PDB file of C-alpha atoms in Angstrom:
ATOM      1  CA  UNK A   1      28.393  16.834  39.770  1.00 53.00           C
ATOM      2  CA  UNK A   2      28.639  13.884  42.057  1.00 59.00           C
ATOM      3  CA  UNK A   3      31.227  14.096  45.193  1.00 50.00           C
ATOM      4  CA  UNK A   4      32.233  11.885  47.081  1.00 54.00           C
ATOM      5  CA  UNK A   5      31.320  11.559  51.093  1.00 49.00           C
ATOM      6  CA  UNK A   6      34.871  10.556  51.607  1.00 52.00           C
ATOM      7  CA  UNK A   7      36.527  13.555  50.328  1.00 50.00           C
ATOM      8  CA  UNK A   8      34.669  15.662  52.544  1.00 49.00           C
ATOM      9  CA  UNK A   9      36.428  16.690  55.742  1.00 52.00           C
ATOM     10  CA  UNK A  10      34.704  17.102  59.174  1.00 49.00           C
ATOM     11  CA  UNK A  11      36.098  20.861  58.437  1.00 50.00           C
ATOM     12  CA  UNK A  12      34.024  21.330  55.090  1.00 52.00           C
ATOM     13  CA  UNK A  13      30.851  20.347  56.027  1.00 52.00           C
ATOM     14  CA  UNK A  14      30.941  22.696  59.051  1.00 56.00           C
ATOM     15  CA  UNK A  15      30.646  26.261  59.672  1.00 73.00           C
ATOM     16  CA  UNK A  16      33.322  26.477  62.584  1.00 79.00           C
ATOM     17  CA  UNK A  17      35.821  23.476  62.277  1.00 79.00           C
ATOM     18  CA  UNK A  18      35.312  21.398  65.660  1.00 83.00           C
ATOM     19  CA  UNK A  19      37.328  21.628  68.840  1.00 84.00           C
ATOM     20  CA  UNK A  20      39.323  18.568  69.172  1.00 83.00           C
ATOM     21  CA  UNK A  21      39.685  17.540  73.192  1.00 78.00           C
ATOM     22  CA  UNK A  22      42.505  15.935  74.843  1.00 68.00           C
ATOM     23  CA  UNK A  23      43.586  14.804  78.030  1.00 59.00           C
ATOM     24  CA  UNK A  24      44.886  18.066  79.971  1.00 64.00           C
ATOM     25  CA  UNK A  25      46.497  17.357  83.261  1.00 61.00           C
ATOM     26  CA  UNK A  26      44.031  18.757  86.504  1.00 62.00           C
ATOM     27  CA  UNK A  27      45.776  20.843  89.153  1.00 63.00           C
ATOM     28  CA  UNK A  28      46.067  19.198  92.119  1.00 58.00           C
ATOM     29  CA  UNK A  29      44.492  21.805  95.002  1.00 62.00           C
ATOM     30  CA  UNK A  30      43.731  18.941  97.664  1.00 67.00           C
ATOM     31  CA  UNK A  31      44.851  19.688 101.223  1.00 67.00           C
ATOM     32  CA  UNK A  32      45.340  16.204 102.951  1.00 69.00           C
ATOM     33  CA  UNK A  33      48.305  16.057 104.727  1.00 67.00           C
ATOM     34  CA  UNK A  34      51.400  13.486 104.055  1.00 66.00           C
ATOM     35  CA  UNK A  35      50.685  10.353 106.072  1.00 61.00           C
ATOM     36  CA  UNK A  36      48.618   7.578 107.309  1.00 56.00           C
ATOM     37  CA  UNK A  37      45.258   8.094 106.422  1.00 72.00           C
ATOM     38  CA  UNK A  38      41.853   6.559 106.112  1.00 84.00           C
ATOM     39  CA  UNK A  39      39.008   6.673 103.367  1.00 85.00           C
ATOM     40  CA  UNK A  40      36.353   6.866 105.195  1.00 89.00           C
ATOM     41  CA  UNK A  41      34.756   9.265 108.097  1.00 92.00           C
ATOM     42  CA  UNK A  42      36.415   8.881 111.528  1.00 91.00           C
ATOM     43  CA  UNK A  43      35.449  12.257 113.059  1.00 92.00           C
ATOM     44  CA  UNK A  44      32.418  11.191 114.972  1.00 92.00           C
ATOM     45  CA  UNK A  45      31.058  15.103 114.991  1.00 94.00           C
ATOM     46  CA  UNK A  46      31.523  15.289 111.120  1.00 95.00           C
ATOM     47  CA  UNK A  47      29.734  12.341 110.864  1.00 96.00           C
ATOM     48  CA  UNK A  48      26.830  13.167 112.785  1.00 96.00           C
ATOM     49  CA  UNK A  49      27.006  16.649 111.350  1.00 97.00           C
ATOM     50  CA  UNK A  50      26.405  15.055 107.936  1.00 97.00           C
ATOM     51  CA  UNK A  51      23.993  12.443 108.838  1.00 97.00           C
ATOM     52  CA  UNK A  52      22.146  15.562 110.392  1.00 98.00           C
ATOM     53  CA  UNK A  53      22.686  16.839 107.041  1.00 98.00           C
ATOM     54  CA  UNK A  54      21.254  14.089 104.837  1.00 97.00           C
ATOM     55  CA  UNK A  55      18.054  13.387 107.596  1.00 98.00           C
ATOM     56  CA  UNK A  56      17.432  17.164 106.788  1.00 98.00           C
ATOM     57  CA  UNK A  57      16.985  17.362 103.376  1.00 97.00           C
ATOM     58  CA  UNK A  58      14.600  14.173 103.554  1.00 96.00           C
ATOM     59  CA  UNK A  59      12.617  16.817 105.302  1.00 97.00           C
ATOM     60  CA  UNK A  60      12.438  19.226 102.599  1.00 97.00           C
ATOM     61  CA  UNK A  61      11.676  17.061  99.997  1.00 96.00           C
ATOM     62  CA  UNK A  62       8.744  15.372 101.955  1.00 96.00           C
ATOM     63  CA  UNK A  63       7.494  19.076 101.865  1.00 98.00           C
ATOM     64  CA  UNK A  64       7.852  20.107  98.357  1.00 97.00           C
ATOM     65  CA  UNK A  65       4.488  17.681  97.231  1.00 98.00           C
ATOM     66  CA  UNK A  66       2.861  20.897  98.183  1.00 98.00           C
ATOM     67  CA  UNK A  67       4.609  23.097  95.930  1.00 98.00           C
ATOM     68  CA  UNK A  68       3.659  20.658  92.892  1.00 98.00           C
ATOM     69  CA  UNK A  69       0.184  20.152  94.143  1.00 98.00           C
ATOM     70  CA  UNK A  70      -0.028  24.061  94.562  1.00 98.00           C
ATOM     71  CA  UNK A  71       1.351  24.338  90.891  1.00 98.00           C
ATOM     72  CA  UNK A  72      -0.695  22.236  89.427  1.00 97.00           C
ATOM     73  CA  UNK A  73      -3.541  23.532  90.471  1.00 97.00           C
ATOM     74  CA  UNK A  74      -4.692  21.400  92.854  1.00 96.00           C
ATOM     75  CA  UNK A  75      -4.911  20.908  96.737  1.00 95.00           C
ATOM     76  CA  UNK A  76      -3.736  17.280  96.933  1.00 96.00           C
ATOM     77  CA  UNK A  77      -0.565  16.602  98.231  1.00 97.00           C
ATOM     78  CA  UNK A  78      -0.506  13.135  98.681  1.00 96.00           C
ATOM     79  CA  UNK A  79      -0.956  11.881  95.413  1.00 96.00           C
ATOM     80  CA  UNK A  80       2.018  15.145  94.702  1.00 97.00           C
ATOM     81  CA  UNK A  81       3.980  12.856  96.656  1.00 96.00           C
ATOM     82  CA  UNK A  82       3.387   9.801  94.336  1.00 97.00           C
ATOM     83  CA  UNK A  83       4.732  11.902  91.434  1.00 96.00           C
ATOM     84  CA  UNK A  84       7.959  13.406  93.409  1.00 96.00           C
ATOM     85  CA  UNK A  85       8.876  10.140  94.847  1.00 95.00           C
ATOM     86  CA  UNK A  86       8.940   8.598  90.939  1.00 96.00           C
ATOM     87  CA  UNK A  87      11.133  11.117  90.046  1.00 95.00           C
ATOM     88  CA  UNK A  88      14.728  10.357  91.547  1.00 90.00           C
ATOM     89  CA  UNK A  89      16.560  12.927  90.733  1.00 89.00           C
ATOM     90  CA  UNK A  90      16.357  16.323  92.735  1.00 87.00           C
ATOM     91  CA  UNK A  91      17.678  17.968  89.581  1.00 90.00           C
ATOM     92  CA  UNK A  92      14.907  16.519  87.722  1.00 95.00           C
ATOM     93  CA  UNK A  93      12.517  17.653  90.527  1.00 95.00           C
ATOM     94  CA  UNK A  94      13.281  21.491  90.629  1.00 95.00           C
ATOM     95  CA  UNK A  95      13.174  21.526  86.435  1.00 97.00           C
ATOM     96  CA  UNK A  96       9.552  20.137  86.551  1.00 97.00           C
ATOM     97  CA  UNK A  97       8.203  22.335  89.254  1.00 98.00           C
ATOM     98  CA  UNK A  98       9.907  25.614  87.756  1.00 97.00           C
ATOM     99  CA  UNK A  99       8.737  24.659  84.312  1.00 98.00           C
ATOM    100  CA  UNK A 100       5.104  24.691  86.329  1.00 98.00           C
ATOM    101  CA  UNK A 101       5.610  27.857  87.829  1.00 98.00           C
ATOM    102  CA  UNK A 102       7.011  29.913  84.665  1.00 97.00           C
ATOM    103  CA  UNK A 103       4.754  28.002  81.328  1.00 97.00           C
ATOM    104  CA  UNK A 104       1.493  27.317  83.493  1.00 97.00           C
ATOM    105  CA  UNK A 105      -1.538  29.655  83.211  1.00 97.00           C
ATOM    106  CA  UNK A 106      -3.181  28.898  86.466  1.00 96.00           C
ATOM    107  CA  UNK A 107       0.381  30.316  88.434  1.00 97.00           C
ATOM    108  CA  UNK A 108       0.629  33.652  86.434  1.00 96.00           C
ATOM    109  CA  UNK A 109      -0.700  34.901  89.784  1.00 96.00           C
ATOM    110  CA  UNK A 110       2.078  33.281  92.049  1.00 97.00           C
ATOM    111  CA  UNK A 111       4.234  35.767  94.411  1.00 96.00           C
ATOM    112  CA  UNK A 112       7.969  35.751  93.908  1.00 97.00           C
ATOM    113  CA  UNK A 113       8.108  33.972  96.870  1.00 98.00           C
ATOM    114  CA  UNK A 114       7.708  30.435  95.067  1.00 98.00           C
ATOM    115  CA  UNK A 115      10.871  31.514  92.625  1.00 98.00           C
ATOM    116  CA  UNK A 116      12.998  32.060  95.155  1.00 98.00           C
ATOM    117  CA  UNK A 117      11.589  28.714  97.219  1.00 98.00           C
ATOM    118  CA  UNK A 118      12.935  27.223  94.058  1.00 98.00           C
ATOM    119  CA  UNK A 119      16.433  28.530  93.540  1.00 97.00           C
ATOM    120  CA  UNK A 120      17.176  27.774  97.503  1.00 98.00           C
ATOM    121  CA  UNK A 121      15.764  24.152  96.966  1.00 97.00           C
ATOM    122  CA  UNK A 122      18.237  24.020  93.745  1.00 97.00           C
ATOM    123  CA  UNK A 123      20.762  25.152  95.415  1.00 97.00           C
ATOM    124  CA  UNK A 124      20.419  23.076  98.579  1.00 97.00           C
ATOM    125  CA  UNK A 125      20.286  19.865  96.531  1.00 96.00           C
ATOM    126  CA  UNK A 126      23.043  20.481  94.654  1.00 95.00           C
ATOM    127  CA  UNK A 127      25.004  21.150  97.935  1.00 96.00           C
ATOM    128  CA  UNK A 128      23.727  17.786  98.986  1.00 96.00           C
ATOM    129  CA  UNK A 129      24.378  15.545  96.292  1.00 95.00           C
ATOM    130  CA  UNK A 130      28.272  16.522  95.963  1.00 94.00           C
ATOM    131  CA  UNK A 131      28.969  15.949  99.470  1.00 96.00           C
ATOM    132  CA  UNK A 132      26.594  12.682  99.510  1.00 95.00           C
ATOM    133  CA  UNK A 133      28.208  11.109  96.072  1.00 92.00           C
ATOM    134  CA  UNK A 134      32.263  12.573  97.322  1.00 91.00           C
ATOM    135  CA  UNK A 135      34.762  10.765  98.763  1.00 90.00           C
ATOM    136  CA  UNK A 136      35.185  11.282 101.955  1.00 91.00           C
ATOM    137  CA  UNK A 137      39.071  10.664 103.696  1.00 90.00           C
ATOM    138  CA  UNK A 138      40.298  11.311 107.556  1.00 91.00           C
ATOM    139  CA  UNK A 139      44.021  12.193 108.012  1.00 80.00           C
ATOM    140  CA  UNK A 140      44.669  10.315 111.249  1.00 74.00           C
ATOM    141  CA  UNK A 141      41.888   8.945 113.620  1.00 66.00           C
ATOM    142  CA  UNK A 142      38.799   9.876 115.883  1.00 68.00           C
ATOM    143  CA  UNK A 143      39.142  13.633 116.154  1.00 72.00           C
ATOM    144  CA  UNK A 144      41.378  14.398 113.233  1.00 87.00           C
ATOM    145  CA  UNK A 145      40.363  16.543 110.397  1.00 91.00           C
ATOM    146  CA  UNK A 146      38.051  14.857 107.470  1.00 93.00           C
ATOM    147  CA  UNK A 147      38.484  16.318 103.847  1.00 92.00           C
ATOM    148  CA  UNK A 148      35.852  15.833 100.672  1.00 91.00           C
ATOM    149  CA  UNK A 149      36.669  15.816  97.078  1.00 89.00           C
ATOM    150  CA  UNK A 150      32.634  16.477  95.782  1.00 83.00           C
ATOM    151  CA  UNK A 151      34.199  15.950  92.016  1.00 76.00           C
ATOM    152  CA  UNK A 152      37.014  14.647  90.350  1.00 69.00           C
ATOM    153  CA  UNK A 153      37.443  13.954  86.295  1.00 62.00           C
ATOM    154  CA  UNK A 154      40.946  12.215  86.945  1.00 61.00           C
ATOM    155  CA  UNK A 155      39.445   9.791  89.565  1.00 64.00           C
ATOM    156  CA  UNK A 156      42.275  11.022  92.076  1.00 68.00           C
ATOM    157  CA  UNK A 157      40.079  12.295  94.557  1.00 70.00           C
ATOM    158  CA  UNK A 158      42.645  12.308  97.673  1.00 68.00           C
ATOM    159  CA  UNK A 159      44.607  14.989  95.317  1.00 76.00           C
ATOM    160  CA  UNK A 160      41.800  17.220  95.178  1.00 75.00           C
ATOM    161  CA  UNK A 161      40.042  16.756  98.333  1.00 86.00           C
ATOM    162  CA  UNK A 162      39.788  19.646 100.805  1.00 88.00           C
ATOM    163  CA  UNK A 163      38.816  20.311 104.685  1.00 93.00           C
ATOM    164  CA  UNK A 164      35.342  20.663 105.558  1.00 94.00           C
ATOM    165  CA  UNK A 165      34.278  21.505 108.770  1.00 95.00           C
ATOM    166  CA  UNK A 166      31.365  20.709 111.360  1.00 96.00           C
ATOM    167  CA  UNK A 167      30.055  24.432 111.084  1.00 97.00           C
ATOM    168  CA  UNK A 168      29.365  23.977 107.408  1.00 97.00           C
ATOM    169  CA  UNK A 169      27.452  20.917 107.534  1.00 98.00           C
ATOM    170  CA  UNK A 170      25.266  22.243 110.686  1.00 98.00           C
ATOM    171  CA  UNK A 171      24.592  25.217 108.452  1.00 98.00           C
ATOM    172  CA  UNK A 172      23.516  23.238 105.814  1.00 98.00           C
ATOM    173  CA  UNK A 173      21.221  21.151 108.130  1.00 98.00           C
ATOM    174  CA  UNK A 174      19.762  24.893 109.419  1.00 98.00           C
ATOM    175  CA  UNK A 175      19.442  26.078 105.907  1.00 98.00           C
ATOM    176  CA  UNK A 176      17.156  22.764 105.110  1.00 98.00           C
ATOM    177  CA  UNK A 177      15.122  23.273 108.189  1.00 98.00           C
ATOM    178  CA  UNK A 178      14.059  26.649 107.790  1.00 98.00           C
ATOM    179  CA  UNK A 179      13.293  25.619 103.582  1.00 98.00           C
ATOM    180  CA  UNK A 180      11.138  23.142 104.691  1.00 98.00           C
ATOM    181  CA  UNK A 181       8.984  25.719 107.117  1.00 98.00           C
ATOM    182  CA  UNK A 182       9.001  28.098 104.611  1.00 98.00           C
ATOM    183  CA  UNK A 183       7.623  25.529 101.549  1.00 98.00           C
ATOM    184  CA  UNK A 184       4.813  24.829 104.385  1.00 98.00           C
ATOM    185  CA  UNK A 185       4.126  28.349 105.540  1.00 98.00           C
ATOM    186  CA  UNK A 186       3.839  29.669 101.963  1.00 98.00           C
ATOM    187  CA  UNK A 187       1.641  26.574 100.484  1.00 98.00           C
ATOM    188  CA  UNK A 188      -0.119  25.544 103.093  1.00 97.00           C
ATOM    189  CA  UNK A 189      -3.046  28.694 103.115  1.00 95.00           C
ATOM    190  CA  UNK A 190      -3.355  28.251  99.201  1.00 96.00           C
ATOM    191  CA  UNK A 191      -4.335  24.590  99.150  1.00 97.00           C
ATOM    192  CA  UNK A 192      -6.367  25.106 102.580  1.00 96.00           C
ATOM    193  CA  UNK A 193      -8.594  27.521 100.408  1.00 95.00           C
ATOM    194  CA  UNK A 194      -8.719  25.323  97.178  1.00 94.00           C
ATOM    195  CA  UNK A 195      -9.925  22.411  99.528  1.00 93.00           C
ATOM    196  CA  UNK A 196     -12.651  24.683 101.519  1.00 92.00           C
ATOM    197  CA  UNK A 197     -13.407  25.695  97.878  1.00 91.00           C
ATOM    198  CA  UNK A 198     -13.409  22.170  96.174  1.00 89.00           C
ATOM    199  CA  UNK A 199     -15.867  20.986  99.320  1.00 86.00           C
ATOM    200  CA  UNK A 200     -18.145  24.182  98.017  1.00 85.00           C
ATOM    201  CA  UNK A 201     -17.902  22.729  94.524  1.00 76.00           C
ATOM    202  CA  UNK A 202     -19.081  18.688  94.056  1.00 64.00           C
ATOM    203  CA  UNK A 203     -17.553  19.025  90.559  1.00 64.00           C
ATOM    204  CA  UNK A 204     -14.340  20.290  91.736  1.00 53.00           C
ATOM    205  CA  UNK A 205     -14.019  17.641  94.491  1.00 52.00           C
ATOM    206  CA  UNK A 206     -14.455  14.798  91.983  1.00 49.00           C
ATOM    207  CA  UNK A 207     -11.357  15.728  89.765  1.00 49.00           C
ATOM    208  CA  UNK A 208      -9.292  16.480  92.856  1.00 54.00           C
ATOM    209  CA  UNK A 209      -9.966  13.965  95.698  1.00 46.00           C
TER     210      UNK A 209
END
C-alpha cells in the first residue's frame, strides 16, 4: 500500500505530537528608576570594581594550563597554554578538562580536589561572562547607582536590569584570586615530580619537552 508523504501529519509520524512555541510576553522585574539615565558605567567604583573583576579572571585562566597539562599526563604547561588559548570559549574550556578528569585512565588516581577546582572555575566563568556580555545602565551620574541586565530574550534590557553593587564585584575578584592559588598549589607538586621524573627517564623527556 503506497501513502502519501503529504497526508502524513507532523502528529502521525511522532510518538508525542510536538510543542508548538510562541511569543509569551517576559515579566518585567528591572529596578531602574523613572528618569534621566545613561547606558553606560558612570560609577567610577563600579567600574573599577569590574575592571578588577575582568583583570582577575585573566589570572585564573593563565593558571588552568596546569590543570590540562596535569590531566593529560604531562608536566608541560606551556605548550597547555597553546591549547587553552585556541579554545575561546571558557565553557568550552571546563567541558574538555572535566571530560579529562572523568574518561582518562591516567587521572583515575586524582583527589576530589581537581572536581571541585572545576565546578568553582565553571561557576566563576559563567559569573563572568553575563556581567561582561550585559548591558550595563547608570540612573543619574558619577556616584549614582549602576544596574545590569546579564540576559534578556525580548532585547529590553533596561526593563529587566537590576542593581549590582561594588561588594559583589570585589567578591568576585577575591573568589578568582584565591582559584587561581589554589589551581597552582594543587598542580604545581604533581608536574614538579613528573618533570624530576621525565629528567630520570631520556624516553620520557623526548615525548614531553
Amino acid at each position: 500500500m503506497r501513502v502519501s508523504l503529504k497526508s502524513l501529519s507532523l502528529g502521525s509520524v511522532m510518538n508525542t505530537p510536538p510543542t508548538i512555541k510562541r511569543f509569551k510576553q517576559v515579566p518585567v522585574t528591572g529596578e531602574i528608576p523613572a528618569g534621566a539615565g545613561a547606558f553606560a558605567i558612570l560609577n567610577s567604583k563600579i567600574a573599577a570594581e569590574f575592571g578588577m573583576m575582568m583583570a582577575e579572571f585573566e589570572h585564573v585562566e593563565n593558571a588552568m594550563p596546569q590543570m590540562l597539562a596535569v590531566l593529560l599526563g604531562g608536566y608541560d604547561a606551556n605548550t597547555a597554554g597553546y591549547v587553552l588559548r585556541a579554545i575561546r570559549n571558557p565553557k568550552t574550556k571546563h567541558d574538555l578538562l572535566q571530560h579529562l578528569l572523568e574518561k582518562a585512565p591516567v587521572n583515575h588516581a586524582l583527589p576530589e580536589t581537581f572536581d571541585q577546582i572545576l565546578v568553582e572555575y565553571q561557576r566563576l566563568a559563567s559569573q563572568r561572562n553575563r556581567l561582561a556580555h550585559g548591558k550595563w545602565f547608570t540612573s543619574d551620574n558619577e556616584g549614582s547607582p549602576v544596574f545590569v541586565s546579564e540576559s534578556s530574550v525580548d532585547g529590553l534590557d533596561f526593563l529587566h536590569a537590576k542593581e549590582i553593587k561594588s561588594e559583589r564585584l570585589a567578591k568576585m575578584a577575591d573568589e578568582m584570586r584565591a582559584l587561581k592559588v589554589w589551581v597552582y598549589t594543587t598542580t604545581n607538586e604533581i608536574l614538579t615530580e613528573r618533570q624530576r621524573t621525565a629528567k630520570q627517564n631520556p624516553r620520557d623527556q623526548k615525548a614531553n619537552p
